[in-house]
Coordinates of C-alpha atoms and ligand atoms in Angstrom, one line a residue:
M1 CA 0.0 0.0 0.0
G2 CA 1.3 3.4 -0.9
F3 CA 0.7 6.8 0.8
D4 CA -1.4 7.8 -2.2
E5 CA -4.0 5.3 -1.2
L6 CA -4.7 6.8 2.2
G7 CA -6.7 9.8 1.2
L8 CA -4.0 12.4 1.8
S9 CA -3.8 15.7 0.0
E10 CA -1.2 16.5 -2.7
Q11 CA 0.5 18.8 -0.3
L12 CA 1.0 16.2 2.3
L13 CA 2.0 13.5 -0.2
S14 CA 4.7 15.9 -1.4
S15 CA 6.0 16.6 2.3
V16 CA 5.9 12.8 2.9
A17 CA 8.0 12.2 -0.2
D18 CA 10.4 14.9 0.8
A19 CA 10.7 13.2 4.2
G20 CA 12.0 10.2 2.3
Y21 CA 9.2 7.8 3.4
S22 CA 8.4 5.4 0.5
K23 CA 5.4 3.5 2.1
P24 CA 3.3 4.0 5.2
T25 CA 4.0 1.9 8.3
P26 CA 1.4 -0.5 9.5
I27 CA 0.0 2.0 12.2
Q28 CA -0.1 4.7 9.4
Q29 CA -2.1 2.2 7.0
Q30 CA -4.6 1.5 9.8
A31 CA -4.9 4.9 11.6
I32 CA -4.9 7.5 8.8
P33 CA -8.1 6.3 7.1
A34 CA -9.7 5.8 10.6
V35 CA -8.9 9.5 11.6
F36 CA -10.4 10.7 8.3
M37 CA -13.6 8.9 9.2
G38 CA -13.9 11.1 12.2
G39 CA -14.1 8.4 14.9
D40 CA -12.2 7.9 18.1
I41 CA -9.1 5.7 18.1
L42 CA -7.5 3.6 20.8
G43 CA -4.1 2.9 19.4
C44 CA -1.5 0.5 20.9
A45 CA 1.8 1.5 19.4
Q46 CA 5.3 2.1 20.6
T47 CA 7.5 5.0 19.5
G48 CA 9.5 3.9 16.4
T49 CA 6.5 2.6 14.7
G50 CA 5.6 5.8 12.9
K51 CA 2.8 6.5 15.2
T52 CA 3.3 10.3 15.3
A53 CA 2.8 10.7 11.6
S54 CA -0.2 8.3 11.8
F55 CA -2.1 11.2 13.6
T56 CA -0.3 14.4 12.5
L57 CA -0.8 13.6 8.7
P58 CA -4.6 13.3 8.7
M59 CA -4.9 16.1 11.3
I60 CA -3.1 18.6 8.9
D61 CA -5.5 17.8 6.2
I62 CA -8.6 18.1 8.4
L63 CA -7.4 21.2 10.0
S64 CA -6.4 22.9 6.7
A65 CA -10.2 23.6 6.1
G66 CA -11.0 26.4 8.6
R67 CA -9.3 29.1 10.7
A68 CA -8.4 29.3 14.4
K69 CA -9.6 32.3 16.6
A70 CA -7.4 33.9 19.0
R71 CA -6.7 31.8 22.2
M72 CA -9.0 29.1 21.1
P73 CA -6.8 26.2 19.7
R74 CA -8.7 23.9 17.3
S75 CA -6.8 20.9 18.2
L76 CA -4.9 19.6 21.2
I77 CA -2.1 17.2 21.6
L78 CA -1.2 16.2 25.1
C79 CA 2.3 14.7 25.6
P80 CA 3.8 13.4 28.9
T81 CA 7.3 15.0 28.6
R82 CA 8.6 18.2 27.0
E83 CA 11.0 16.3 24.7
L84 CA 8.1 14.2 23.3
A85 CA 6.1 17.5 22.8
A86 CA 8.9 19.1 21.0
Q87 CA 9.3 16.1 18.9
V88 CA 5.6 16.2 17.9
S89 CA 6.0 19.7 17.1
D90 CA 9.0 19.0 14.7
N91 CA 6.9 16.3 13.1
F92 CA 4.1 19.0 12.4
E93 CA 6.7 21.3 10.9
T94 CA 8.0 18.6 8.7
Y95 CA 4.8 17.3 7.4
G96 CA 2.9 20.6 7.5
K97 CA 5.4 22.7 5.5
N98 CA 3.1 22.9 2.4
N99 CA 0.1 23.8 4.6
A100 CA -0.3 27.1 6.3
L101 CA -1.3 25.8 9.7
S102 CA -0.4 27.8 12.9
M103 CA 1.0 25.8 15.9
A104 CA 2.0 26.5 19.5
L105 CA 4.1 24.4 21.9
L106 CA 3.2 24.8 25.6
I107 CA 5.8 23.2 27.7
G108 CA 7.2 24.0 31.1
G109 CA 10.7 25.3 31.5
V110 CA 10.5 28.0 28.9
T111 CA 9.2 31.5 29.2
M112 CA 5.4 32.0 28.8
T113 CA 5.6 35.2 26.7
S114 CA 6.3 33.7 23.4
Q115 CA 3.7 31.0 24.0
L116 CA 1.2 33.7 24.8
Q117 CA 2.0 35.6 21.7
A118 CA 1.4 32.4 19.6
L119 CA -1.8 31.8 21.5
D120 CA -3.0 35.3 20.8
K121 CA -2.6 35.0 17.1
G122 CA -4.8 31.8 17.2
V123 CA -3.5 28.3 16.7
D124 CA -4.7 25.3 14.8
V125 CA -2.6 22.8 16.6
L126 CA -1.7 23.2 20.2
I127 CA 0.8 20.7 21.7
A128 CA 1.3 20.8 25.4
T129 CA 2.3 18.9 28.5
P130 CA -0.7 18.8 30.9
G131 CA 0.9 21.1 33.7
R132 CA 1.8 24.0 31.6
L133 CA -1.6 23.9 29.7
L134 CA -3.5 24.0 33.0
D135 CA -1.2 26.9 34.1
H136 CA -2.3 28.9 31.1
F137 CA -5.9 27.9 31.4
E138 CA -6.0 29.1 35.1
R139 CA -4.6 32.3 34.2
G140 CA -7.4 32.8 31.9
K141 CA -5.0 32.8 28.8
I142 CA -6.6 30.0 26.8
L143 CA -10.1 28.7 26.1
L144 CA -10.5 25.0 25.2
N145 CA -14.1 25.0 24.0
D146 CA -13.2 25.1 20.3
V147 CA -11.0 21.9 20.4
K148 CA -12.3 19.5 17.8
I149 CA -9.6 17.0 17.8
L150 CA -7.7 15.8 21.1
V151 CA -4.7 13.5 21.0
I152 CA -3.4 11.9 24.2
D153 CA 0.0 10.6 23.4
E154 CA 1.8 7.9 25.5
A155 CA -1.0 7.5 27.9
D156 CA 0.8 4.9 29.9
R157 CA 3.7 7.3 30.5
M158 CA 1.1 10.0 31.6
L159 CA -0.2 7.3 34.1
D160 CA 3.3 6.5 35.4
M161 CA 4.0 10.2 35.9
G162 CA 0.8 10.8 37.7
F163 CA -0.6 13.1 35.0
I164 CA -4.0 11.5 34.7
P165 CA -5.8 13.7 37.1
D166 CA -4.5 16.8 35.0
V167 CA -5.7 15.1 31.8
D168 CA -9.0 14.3 33.4
R169 CA -9.4 18.1 34.4
I170 CA -8.3 19.1 30.8
V171 CA -10.7 16.8 29.2
S172 CA -13.6 18.1 31.3
L173 CA -12.8 21.5 29.7
L174 CA -13.2 20.4 26.1
P175 CA -16.4 20.1 24.1
K176 CA -18.1 16.7 24.3
N177 CA -18.5 16.7 20.6
R178 CA -14.9 16.0 19.4
Q179 CA -12.6 13.4 18.0
T180 CA -10.2 11.7 20.5
L181 CA -7.1 9.7 19.5
F182 CA -5.6 7.9 22.5
F183 CA -2.1 6.3 22.0
S184 CA -0.4 4.1 24.5
A185 CA 2.6 1.7 24.2
T186 CA 0.7 -0.7 26.5
L187 CA -2.9 -1.5 26.8
D188 CA -3.4 -3.1 30.2
N189 CA -6.5 -2.9 32.3
S190 CA -5.6 0.4 34.1
I191 CA -5.1 2.1 30.7
R192 CA -8.2 0.6 29.2
K193 CA -10.1 1.9 32.1
I194 CA -8.7 5.4 31.5
A195 CA -9.3 5.2 27.8
K196 CA -13.0 4.4 28.5
R197 CA -13.4 7.7 30.2
F198 CA -12.1 9.7 27.2
L199 CA -13.3 7.8 24.2
A200 CA -16.6 6.9 22.5
N201 CA -16.8 3.7 20.5
P202 CA -13.1 3.7 19.6
K203 CA -11.6 1.8 16.8
E204 CA -8.9 -0.3 18.3
I205 CA -5.6 -0.4 16.5
S206 CA -2.7 -2.5 17.7
V207 CA 0.6 -2.7 15.8
A208 CA 3.1 -4.3 18.2
P209 CA 2.7 -6.4 21.2
P210 CA 3.6 -4.3 24.2
S211 CA 6.6 -6.3 25.1
S212 CA 8.2 -6.6 21.8
V213 CA 11.8 -5.7 21.3
A214 CA 13.0 -5.2 17.7
D215 CA 14.8 -8.1 16.3
T216 CA 17.5 -5.9 15.2
V217 CA 18.6 -5.2 18.6
V218 CA 21.4 -7.3 20.0
Q219 CA 20.9 -7.5 23.8
K220 CA 23.6 -8.6 26.3
L221 CA 24.1 -8.5 30.0
I222 CA 27.6 -7.6 31.7
H223 CA 27.8 -9.0 35.2
T224 CA 29.7 -6.6 37.5
E225 CA 29.6 -5.1 40.9
Q226 CA 28.4 -1.8 41.9
K227 CA 31.8 -0.4 42.8
N228 CA 33.3 -1.5 39.4
K229 CA 30.6 -0.2 37.2
R230 CA 32.4 3.1 36.1
Q231 CA 35.7 1.3 35.4
M232 CA 33.7 -1.4 33.4
L233 CA 31.8 1.2 31.3
R234 CA 35.1 2.8 30.4
E235 CA 36.5 -0.5 29.3
F236 CA 33.2 -1.3 27.5
L237 CA 33.4 2.0 25.6
A238 CA 36.9 1.4 24.6
N239 CA 36.2 -2.2 23.4
E240 CA 33.0 -1.8 21.6
E241 CA 32.5 0.2 18.5
V242 CA 30.2 2.8 20.0
S243 CA 29.5 5.6 17.6
N244 CA 27.0 7.1 20.0
A245 CA 25.1 5.7 23.1
V246 CA 22.5 6.7 25.5
I247 CA 23.5 5.5 29.0
F248 CA 20.6 5.1 31.5
C249 CA 20.8 5.6 35.1
N250 CA 18.0 5.0 37.6
R251 CA 18.8 8.0 39.8
K252 CA 19.5 11.6 38.7
R253 CA 22.2 11.9 41.4
D254 CA 24.0 9.0 39.7
I255 CA 23.7 10.6 36.3
G256 CA 25.6 13.6 37.7
I257 CA 28.3 11.4 39.2
L258 CA 28.8 9.3 36.0
Y259 CA 28.7 12.3 33.7
R260 CA 31.5 14.0 35.8
S261 CA 33.5 10.9 35.9
L262 CA 33.3 10.4 32.1
L263 CA 34.2 14.0 31.4
K264 CA 37.2 13.6 33.8
H265 CA 38.2 10.7 31.7
G266 CA 38.1 12.6 28.5
F267 CA 34.9 11.3 27.1
N268 CA 32.5 13.4 25.0
A269 CA 29.4 13.2 27.2
A270 CA 26.5 15.2 28.4
E271 CA 23.7 14.7 30.8
L272 CA 19.9 14.8 30.5
H273 CA 17.3 14.5 33.1
G274 CA 14.2 16.3 34.4
D275 CA 15.9 18.7 36.9
L276 CA 17.8 20.5 34.2
P277 CA 16.5 23.6 32.7
Q278 CA 14.5 23.1 29.5
S279 CA 17.0 25.3 27.4
S280 CA 19.9 23.0 28.3
R281 CA 17.9 19.8 27.8
T282 CA 17.0 20.9 24.4
S283 CA 20.4 22.2 23.3
T284 CA 22.0 18.9 24.8
L285 CA 19.5 16.8 22.7
N286 CA 20.1 18.8 19.6
K287 CA 23.9 18.3 20.0
F288 CA 23.5 14.6 20.6
K289 CA 21.3 14.1 17.6
S290 CA 23.6 16.2 15.4
G291 CA 26.6 14.0 16.6
D292 CA 28.4 16.8 18.5
I293 CA 28.0 14.7 21.7
Q294 CA 28.7 11.1 21.7
L295 CA 27.5 9.8 25.0
L296 CA 24.1 10.9 26.6
I297 CA 23.8 10.0 30.3
A298 CA 20.1 10.0 30.9
S299 CA 17.2 9.2 33.0
D300 CA 14.0 7.6 31.8
V301 CA 12.8 11.0 30.6
A302 CA 15.0 10.2 27.6
A303 CA 13.6 6.7 27.3
R304 CA 10.3 7.2 25.8
G305 CA 9.3 8.9 22.6
L306 CA 12.8 10.1 21.7
D307 CA 13.8 9.6 18.2
I308 CA 17.5 9.6 17.7
A309 CA 18.5 8.5 14.2
D310 CA 21.2 5.9 14.2
L311 CA 21.8 5.3 17.7
S312 CA 24.4 2.6 17.8
H313 CA 24.1 1.6 21.6
V314 CA 21.9 1.8 24.6
V315 CA 23.6 1.1 27.9
N316 CA 21.7 0.3 31.1
F317 CA 24.2 1.4 33.7
D318 CA 21.5 0.5 36.1
V319 CA 18.9 -2.2 35.5
P320 CA 15.5 -0.5 35.3
S321 CA 13.3 -1.7 38.3
N322 CA 10.3 -1.5 35.8
A323 CA 10.5 -4.1 33.1
E324 CA 8.7 -2.0 30.7
D325 CA 11.2 0.7 30.9
Y326 CA 13.8 -1.7 29.7
V327 CA 11.8 -2.3 26.5
H328 CA 11.5 1.5 26.1
R329 CA 15.1 2.2 26.8
I330 CA 16.4 -0.3 24.4
G331 CA 13.9 0.7 21.8
R332 CA 16.0 4.0 21.3
T333 CA 18.4 1.8 19.2
G334 CA 17.8 -0.6 16.2
R335 CA 15.1 1.7 15.0
A336 CA 13.5 1.5 11.5
G337 CA 15.2 -1.9 10.8
K338 CA 18.6 -0.7 11.6
K339 CA 21.0 -2.8 13.7
G340 CA 21.3 -1.7 17.4
N341 CA 23.1 -2.9 20.5
A342 CA 21.7 -2.8 24.1
F343 CA 24.0 -3.7 27.0
T344 CA 22.9 -4.0 30.6
F345 CA 25.2 -3.9 33.7
V346 CA 23.9 -6.4 36.2
T347 CA 25.0 -6.7 39.8
S348 CA 23.9 -9.6 42.1
E349 CA 21.1 -7.4 43.5
D350 CA 19.5 -7.0 40.2
Q351 CA 18.6 -10.6 39.5
K352 CA 14.8 -10.3 40.3
Y353 CA 14.7 -7.4 37.8
I354 CA 16.4 -9.3 35.1
E355 CA 13.9 -12.1 35.7
A356 CA 11.0 -9.8 35.3
I357 CA 12.5 -8.4 32.1
T358 CA 13.1 -11.7 30.6
A359 CA 9.6 -12.8 31.5
L360 CA 8.2 -9.6 29.7
I361 CA 10.3 -10.0 26.5
K362 CA 9.7 -13.8 26.6
K363 CA 13.4 -14.7 26.0
P364 CA 16.5 -14.9 27.9
I365 CA 19.3 -12.3 27.6
E366 CA 22.8 -13.5 26.8
T367 CA 25.5 -12.8 29.1
L368 CA 28.6 -11.2 27.6
K369 CA 31.1 -13.7 29.1
D370 CA 34.5 -12.9 30.3
Y371 CA 34.3 -9.4 29.5
N372 CA 37.2 -8.5 31.7
K373 CA 39.3 -11.1 30.1
Q374 CA 39.1 -9.7 26.7
N375 CA 41.8 -7.3 25.6
T376 CA 40.6 -4.7 27.7
P377 CA 42.3 -1.3 28.0
Q378 CA 43.6 0.0 31.3
A379 CA 43.2 3.4 32.6
I380 CA 46.5 5.1 32.7
I381 CA 46.9 8.2 34.7
D382 CA 49.6 10.7 33.7
K383 CA 51.5 13.0 36.0
K384 CA 48.9 15.7 35.6
G385 CA 46.3 13.3 36.8
R386 CA 44.7 13.0 33.3
T387 CA 43.5 9.4 32.4
S388 CA 43.7 7.7 29.1
L389 CA 42.8 4.2 28.1
R390 CA 45.5 1.9 26.8
R391 CA 45.1 -1.7 25.7
A392 CA 47.0 -4.4 27.6
K393 CA 49.8 -6.0 25.4
T394 CA 48.5 -9.5 25.5
R395 CA 44.9 -11.0 25.3
N396 CA 43.6 -12.1 28.5
A397 CA 46.0 -9.9 30.5
K398 CA 44.6 -8.9 33.8
S399 CA 45.0 -5.5 35.3
D400 CA 48.0 -4.8 37.6
V401 CA 45.9 -4.4 40.5
A402 CA 44.1 -7.8 40.1
E403 CA 47.4 -9.6 39.5
K404 CA 49.1 -8.6 42.8
S405 CA 48.8 -11.6 45.1
P406 CA 47.4 -10.3 48.2
S407 CA 49.5 -10.8 51.4
P408 CA 48.8 -10.0 55.0
E409 CA 50.5 -7.0 56.7
N410 CA 51.0 -5.3 60.1
N411 CA 49.0 -2.3 61.0
R412 CA 50.5 0.4 63.0
F413 CA 49.7 -1.4 66.2
G414 CA 51.6 -4.3 65.1
E415 CA 48.6 -6.5 64.4
R416 CA 48.2 -8.8 61.4
V417 CA 45.5 -7.4 59.1
P418 CA 44.3 -8.8 55.8
P419 CA 45.4 -7.1 52.7
P420 CA 43.2 -4.4 51.0
V421 CA 40.3 -5.7 48.9
P422 CA 41.6 -5.5 45.3
T423 CA 39.6 -2.9 43.2
N424 CA 39.7 -2.2 39.4
E425 CA 38.9 1.5 40.1
P426 CA 41.8 3.7 39.3
T427 CA 42.6 6.5 41.7
I428 CA 41.4 9.4 40.0
G429 CA 41.7 12.4 42.3
M430 CA 41.1 13.3 45.9
G431 CA 37.4 13.2 45.5
D432 CA 37.4 9.7 44.1
H433 CA 40.2 8.2 46.2
V434 CA 39.3 5.7 48.8
P435 CA 42.0 5.6 51.5
A436 CA 43.4 1.9 51.7
F437 CA 42.5 1.5 55.4
L438 CA 38.9 1.8 54.5
L439 CA 39.3 -1.1 52.0
R440 CA 40.8 -3.3 54.7
R441 CA 38.5 -6.2 55.9
Ligands
AMP1 P1 7.5 7.7 15.7 O1 7.1 6.3 16.1 O2 6.4 8.6 15.4 O3 8.4 8.1 16.9 O4 8.5 7.5 14.3 C1 9.6 6.9 14.3 C2 10.5 7.3 13.2 O5 10.0 6.8 12.0 C3 10.6 8.8 12.8 O6 12.0 9.2 12.7 C4 9.9 9.0 11.7 O7 10.4 10.2 10.9 C5 10.0 7.8 11.0 N1 8.9 7.5 10.0 C6 7.5 7.7 10.3 N2 6.8 7.2 9.2 C7 7.7 6.6 8.3 C8 7.5 6.0 7.1 N3 6.3 5.8 6.6 N4 8.6 5.4 6.5 C9 9.8 5.6 7.1 N5 10.1 6.3 8.2 C10 9.0 6.7 8.9

């Protein structure tokens, strides 16, 4: 089936051709005609399936007839994160370049002034995160009773992030007579219950089972200990052909620690999490997408919805405690049929999470065996304290630290004490140096 069989206008067919798409994806084949029919949709689709175009393309054609009034948007797209909202707005710009539609993006973390100016002119498409939209509404800056099409994107994420009460309130402000398109990566009972409140007789479209991982993603586990993870990551980065990677941590605090450590070791890295100002999040993402930044240390904010072309690796520096987050994280690589790699660092405490993940994806994940015994580079610290990575001369060479045979020694009271516990972590600086006496058992 070609795009020309979906009822799209000539302008849109031309934008789609310019975007380089030769044929519609399965969700587009099913959703585009259904949106044109005017009914509600309950769509189960993950990012990476072409889901955004499946609602933006028909919306552009529908909205092209008619004009917006000041402060009264004609359509509303609710997204859980600012990044996803920005991405949907990029899609509108790409596909709508031959249509004169106006659009506004209402997201937190950026000034309200430009958003208000856009609203004043009247917008056909309003893309918003729930909190910022309600902010504008409560200040009397926006009226929602002219919204004819509502899109709720990544509803499962909205639920996880506690946004459903905000969405409920927003929906209560919309006209009853509207078309609602509801998308979620999963359709479990709680999501279906929510969907029921917002949809009337929806057409259900499902294009990928919720737990599916693209076959093009090679998944591996690397067993390690918490204290060795950073060293292990540096070795991994030097061993693997990593052109670019998103490295996920579970906690924001750990993102900062890992980010600073990688910078100190000369890696081209940046951090991305919800506590950073929106301006720096946007510029970091742009730099990462353009290849100026190689490693992005990120929280799950970056896991969903982000479309990064040609991402060679995803690294789970921490195993996600929610199995579905694993699927979303590794879905950033191996997109659109390309080959991808997903590596997960596992400690003994993570076993139960790995079990939940393998149960969800319904297959075991292979362990990358003897990682330490490969020709791994060693961190070399020069006189100025800078560290570089150098490969050991022979295969299977072990690090100096590991090779020293431990022997007991006397402490300053003349007592025999066990030797320090060997560690692979190099001494990097005062901040990272653990005095030897603390390592003695
Ligand atoms: P999404 O699932 O909306 O996040 O889209 C994932 C990626 O697929 C984006 O980079 C889109 O530009 C791309 N895409 C969307 N539709 C098509 C298509 N029909 N053919 C090829 N790529 C597409």
